[in-house]
mmCIF file of C-alpha atoms in Angstrom:
data_model
loop_
_atom_site.group_PDB
_atom_site.id
_atom_site.type_symbol
_atom_site.label_atom_id
_atom_site.label_comp_id
_atom_site.label_asym_id
_atom_site.label_seq_id
_atom_site.Cartn_x
_atom_site.Cartn_y
_atom_site.Cartn_z
ATOM 1 C CA GLY I 11 166.555 109.677 6.248
ATOM 2 C CA SER I 12 164.082 107.361 4.624
ATOM 3 C CA ALA I 13 161.889 110.290 3.466
ATOM 4 C CA ASP I 14 164.870 111.711 1.552
ATOM 5 C CA GLN I 15 165.586 108.303 0.025
ATOM 6 C CA SER I 16 161.941 107.933 -0.963
ATOM 7 C CA VAL I 17 161.994 111.280 -2.788
ATOM 8 C CA ARG I 18 165.282 110.399 -4.515
ATOM 9 C CA ASP I 19 163.951 106.973 -5.544
ATOM 10 C CA ARG I 20 160.710 108.410 -6.939
ATOM 11 C CA LEU I 21 162.657 110.983 -8.933
ATOM 12 C CA LEU I 22 165.047 108.335 -10.256
ATOM 13 C CA ASP I 23 162.197 105.968 -11.187
ATOM 14 C CA VAL I 24 160.288 108.622 -13.114
ATOM 15 C CA ALA I 25 163.483 110.019 -14.663
ATOM 16 C CA GLU I 26 164.431 106.598 -15.986
ATOM 17 C CA GLU I 27 160.971 106.133 -17.447
ATOM 18 C CA MET I 28 160.934 109.570 -19.092
ATOM 19 C CA PHE I 29 164.538 109.553 -20.337
ATOM 20 C CA SER I 30 163.909 106.095 -21.833
ATOM 21 C CA ALA I 31 160.941 107.425 -23.778
ATOM 22 C CA GLN I 32 162.239 110.875 -24.782
ATOM 23 C CA ASP I 33 165.433 112.699 -25.637
ATOM 24 C CA PHE I 34 167.096 114.589 -22.796
ATOM 25 C CA GLU I 35 165.991 117.993 -24.114
ATOM 26 C CA ALA I 36 162.357 116.868 -24.425
ATOM 27 C CA VAL I 37 162.057 115.849 -20.766
ATOM 28 C CA SER I 38 160.415 118.570 -18.700
ATOM 29 C CA VAL I 39 161.569 118.903 -15.083
ATOM 30 C CA ARG I 40 158.118 120.237 -14.167
ATOM 31 C CA GLU I 41 156.359 117.198 -15.670
ATOM 32 C CA LEU I 42 158.915 114.840 -14.149
ATOM 33 C CA THR I 43 158.428 116.249 -10.633
ATOM 34 C CA GLU I 44 154.647 116.232 -11.022
ATOM 35 C CA ARG I 45 154.711 112.555 -12.032
ATOM 36 C CA ALA I 46 157.027 111.768 -9.107
ATOM 37 C CA GLY I 47 154.769 113.693 -6.711
ATOM 38 C CA VAL I 48 157.587 115.896 -5.426
ATOM 39 C CA THR I 49 158.386 119.582 -5.500
ATOM 40 C CA TYR I 50 160.133 121.137 -8.470
ATOM 41 C CA SER I 51 163.081 122.132 -6.291
ATOM 42 C CA ALA I 52 163.675 118.503 -5.243
ATOM 43 C CA VAL I 53 165.553 117.842 -8.500
ATOM 44 C CA TYR I 54 167.960 120.674 -7.710
ATOM 45 C CA HIS I 55 168.249 119.757 -4.036
ATOM 46 C CA TYR I 56 169.119 116.094 -4.622
ATOM 47 C CA PHE I 57 170.812 116.144 -8.037
ATOM 48 C CA GLY I 58 171.972 119.717 -8.719
ATOM 49 C CA ASP I 59 170.077 119.988 -11.989
ATOM 50 C CA LYS I 60 168.287 117.981 -14.680
ATOM 51 C CA ARG I 61 171.601 116.699 -16.063
ATOM 52 C CA GLY I 62 172.630 115.467 -12.606
ATOM 53 C CA LEU I 63 169.321 113.602 -12.320
ATOM 54 C CA PHE I 64 169.819 112.122 -15.775
ATOM 55 C CA ILE I 65 173.321 110.912 -14.921
ATOM 56 C CA ALA I 66 172.154 109.460 -11.592
ATOM 57 C CA SER I 67 169.268 107.579 -13.240
ATOM 58 C CA TYR I 68 171.520 106.297 -16.020
ATOM 59 C CA VAL I 69 174.214 105.164 -13.591
ATOM 60 C CA ARG I 70 171.614 103.486 -11.370
ATOM 61 C CA ARG I 71 170.193 101.522 -14.330
ATOM 62 C CA LEU I 72 173.611 100.425 -15.570
ATOM 63 C CA ALA I 73 174.852 99.537 -12.082
ATOM 64 C CA GLU I 74 171.874 97.188 -11.726
ATOM 65 C CA VAL I 75 172.554 95.676 -15.166
ATOM 66 C CA SER I 76 176.243 95.312 -14.313
ATOM 67 C CA ARG I 77 175.392 93.496 -11.063
ATOM 68 C CA ARG I 78 173.220 91.054 -12.995
ATOM 69 C CA LEU I 79 175.859 90.439 -15.642
ATOM 70 C CA ARG I 80 178.637 89.966 -13.085
ATOM 71 C CA ALA I 81 176.449 87.479 -11.200
ATOM 72 C CA SER I 82 175.829 85.590 -14.458
ATOM 73 C CA LEU I 83 179.598 85.163 -14.923
ATOM 74 C CA LYS I 84 179.647 83.068 -11.743
ATOM 75 C CA ILE I 85 177.173 80.492 -13.095
ATOM 76 C CA GLY I 86 178.778 77.407 -14.607
ATOM 77 C CA ALA I 87 181.678 75.060 -14.006
ATOM 78 C CA THR I 88 183.691 75.937 -17.133
ATOM 79 C CA PRO I 89 184.592 79.191 -18.904
ATOM 80 C CA GLU I 90 182.293 78.193 -21.771
ATOM 81 C CA GLU I 91 179.359 77.699 -19.380
ATOM 82 C CA ARG I 92 180.054 81.021 -17.635
ATOM 83 C CA ILE I 93 180.270 82.854 -20.972
ATOM 84 C CA TRP I 94 176.994 81.204 -22.041
ATOM 85 C CA SER I 95 175.354 82.334 -18.801
ATOM 86 C CA PHE I 96 176.648 85.865 -19.363
ATOM 87 C CA MET I 97 175.385 85.912 -22.950
ATOM 88 C CA LEU I 98 171.919 84.716 -21.930
ATOM 89 C CA GLU I 99 171.684 87.479 -19.328
ATOM 90 C CA GLN I 100 173.061 90.058 -21.767
ATOM 91 C CA CYS I 101 170.389 89.115 -24.314
ATOM 92 C CA ARG I 102 167.689 89.194 -21.609
ATOM 93 C CA VAL I 103 168.744 92.685 -20.571
ATOM 94 C CA HIS I 104 168.644 93.933 -24.144
ATOM 95 C CA ARG I 105 165.126 92.628 -24.623
ATOM 96 C CA GLU I 106 163.636 94.284 -21.545
ATOM 97 C CA PRO I 107 161.238 97.003 -22.640
ATOM 98 C CA GLY I 108 162.574 100.404 -21.726
ATOM 99 C CA ALA I 109 165.575 99.119 -19.798
ATOM 100 C CA MET I 110 168.019 99.634 -22.623
ATOM 101 C CA ARG I 111 166.304 102.522 -24.412
ATOM 102 C CA MET I 112 168.036 105.094 -22.227
ATOM 103 C CA VAL I 113 171.330 103.255 -22.729
ATOM 104 C CA GLN I 114 170.863 103.262 -26.502
ATOM 105 C CA ARG I 115 169.989 106.952 -26.549
ATOM 106 C CA GLN I 116 173.016 107.878 -24.466
ATOM 107 C CA SER I 117 175.459 105.558 -26.211
ATOM 108 C CA ILE I 118 174.587 107.062 -29.559
ATOM 109 C CA GLY I 119 175.067 110.603 -28.196
ATOM 110 C CA GLY I 120 178.302 109.613 -26.486
ATOM 111 C CA ASP I 121 178.437 112.302 -23.780
ATOM 112 C CA ARG I 122 181.880 111.749 -22.259
ATOM 113 C CA GLU I 123 180.872 112.966 -18.787
ATOM 114 C CA VAL I 124 178.086 110.404 -18.664
ATOM 115 C CA MET I 125 180.341 107.670 -20.036
ATOM 116 C CA HIS I 126 182.969 108.432 -17.355
ATOM 117 C CA ALA I 127 180.306 108.329 -14.639
ATOM 118 C CA VAL I 128 179.177 104.947 -15.928
ATOM 119 C CA ALA I 129 182.742 103.617 -16.018
ATOM 120 C CA ASP I 130 183.511 104.963 -12.526
ATOM 121 C CA ARG I 131 180.331 104.119 -10.646
ATOM 122 C CA THR I 132 178.715 100.968 -12.037
ATOM 123 C CA GLY I 133 181.195 98.127 -11.718
ATOM 124 C CA PHE I 134 181.298 97.944 -15.505
ATOM 125 C CA ALA I 135 185.118 97.898 -15.692
ATOM 126 C CA GLN I 136 185.308 94.935 -13.297
ATOM 127 C CA GLN I 137 182.584 93.164 -15.270
ATOM 128 C CA ILE I 138 184.562 93.559 -18.506
ATOM 129 C CA ASP I 139 187.763 92.324 -16.818
ATOM 130 C CA GLU I 140 185.915 89.233 -15.546
ATOM 131 C CA LEU I 141 184.472 88.525 -19.000
ATOM 132 C CA ILE I 142 187.872 88.977 -20.679
ATOM 133 C CA ALA I 143 189.415 86.505 -18.205
ATOM 134 C CA GLU I 144 186.778 83.894 -19.107
ATOM 135 C CA ILE I 145 187.146 84.461 -22.853
ATOM 136 C CA ALA I 146 190.950 84.275 -22.596
ATOM 137 C CA GLN I 147 190.589 80.706 -21.337
ATOM 138 C CA VAL I 148 188.669 79.806 -24.508
ATOM 139 C CA CYS I 149 190.539 81.652 -27.277
ATOM 140 C CA GLY I 150 193.702 83.056 -25.677
ATOM 141 C CA PRO I 151 194.530 86.410 -24.101
ATOM 142 C CA GLU I 152 195.395 88.251 -27.341
ATOM 143 C CA GLN I 153 191.899 87.993 -28.792
ATOM 144 C CA ALA I 154 189.909 88.171 -25.556
ATOM 145 C CA PRO I 155 189.493 91.989 -25.258
ATOM 146 C CA ARG I 156 188.152 92.365 -28.829
ATOM 147 C CA ARG I 157 185.828 89.414 -28.449
ATOM 148 C CA ALA I 158 184.524 90.762 -25.141
ATOM 149 C CA ILE I 159 183.613 94.014 -26.884
ATOM 150 C CA ASP I 160 181.849 92.012 -29.590
ATOM 151 C CA LEU I 161 179.796 90.189 -26.939
ATOM 152 C CA TYR I 162 178.542 93.581 -25.759
ATOM 153 C CA VAL I 163 178.060 95.206 -29.141
ATOM 154 C CA MET I 164 176.285 92.459 -31.088
ATOM 155 C CA PRO I 165 173.239 92.055 -28.802
ATOM 156 C CA PHE I 166 173.029 95.847 -28.504
ATOM 157 C CA GLY I 167 173.048 96.218 -32.278
ATOM 158 C CA TYR I 168 170.361 93.608 -32.777
ATOM 159 C CA THR I 169 168.162 95.258 -30.205
ATOM 160 C CA ALA I 170 168.629 98.665 -31.780
ATOM 161 C CA ILE I 171 168.162 97.693 -35.433
ATOM 162 C CA GLY I 172 166.245 94.407 -35.210
ATOM 163 C CA PRO I 173 162.945 96.051 -36.204
ATOM 164 C CA ILE I 174 164.561 97.171 -39.469
ATOM 165 C CA PHE I 175 165.525 93.563 -40.236
ATOM 166 C CA ASP I 176 161.938 92.510 -39.587
ATOM 167 C CA ALA I 177 160.780 95.001 -42.223
ATOM 168 C CA ILE I 178 163.097 93.668 -44.955
ATOM 169 C CA ASP I 179 161.631 90.410 -46.228
ATOM 170 C CA ARG I 180 164.775 89.070 -47.925
ATOM 171 C CA LEU I 181 166.863 89.252 -44.731
ATOM 172 C CA ALA I 182 166.822 86.583 -42.093
ATOM 173 C CA THR I 183 164.997 87.882 -39.082
ATOM 174 C CA PRO I 184 166.883 88.231 -35.802
ATOM 175 C CA PRO I 185 166.637 85.311 -33.403
ATOM 176 C CA GLU I 186 163.372 85.354 -31.504
ATOM 177 C CA SER I 187 164.200 83.678 -28.196
ATOM 178 C CA VAL I 188 166.818 84.829 -25.728
ATOM 179 C CA ALA I 189 168.624 81.481 -26.048
ATOM 180 C CA ASP I 190 168.630 81.683 -29.876
ATOM 181 C CA HIS I 191 169.914 85.263 -29.664
ATOM 182 C CA ALA I 192 172.728 84.200 -27.302
ATOM 183 C CA ARG I 193 173.615 81.179 -29.474
ATOM 184 C CA TYR I 194 173.720 83.354 -32.588
ATOM 185 C CA VAL I 195 176.077 85.908 -31.035
ATOM 186 C CA LEU I 196 178.350 83.326 -29.431
ATOM 187 C CA GLY I 197 178.550 81.341 -32.658
ATOM 188 C CA ARG I 198 179.947 84.365 -34.440
ATOM 189 C CA VAL I 199 182.164 85.774 -31.693
ATOM 190 C CA LEU I 200 183.515 82.531 -30.181
ATOM 191 C CA PRO I 201 183.284 79.777 -32.809
ATOM 192 C CA GLU I 202 185.909 77.798 -30.809
ATOM 193 C CA ARG I 203 183.305 77.314 -28.114
ATOM 194 C CA ASP I 204 181.345 74.730 -30.163
#
């Protein structure tokens, strides 16, 4: 019932917060359940174990991001406008505090079980197919898959290593606004667009 859903949601909310701030091993189930205001056994009842809770919180976060990105691909009258809308949303997502920290931590670790759960349960595969279809209209179907990957990787990379660029005076700093960030990435990945 709704009490079960409330417990699950509280656990997922706190798990996302803690896994975004700390490595998997550093997160204490006892502390997590205390913060969520639930019993210690609730993690095991609802998720099987700490890893199950981690996967569920990660999948929930990425499913929400995927929904937003898929919705952004429906905004605009032309493929170029829809790709621009997608890129703006992608850059927004990457700039949200905490939202992508868990994604960055997991992507670097590359746990295949987690990656398969993400691919199977978030709508991510459909989102990529939709983006590839839009890009194919701009630069042709042969280049579209590689360029779609670039549109995911470049904003992610800037978010992850941007602070290093800020610390090196001789390098140009990463774009500050979401629109500048999106323009920068699109200008490098899809120069035909301009």
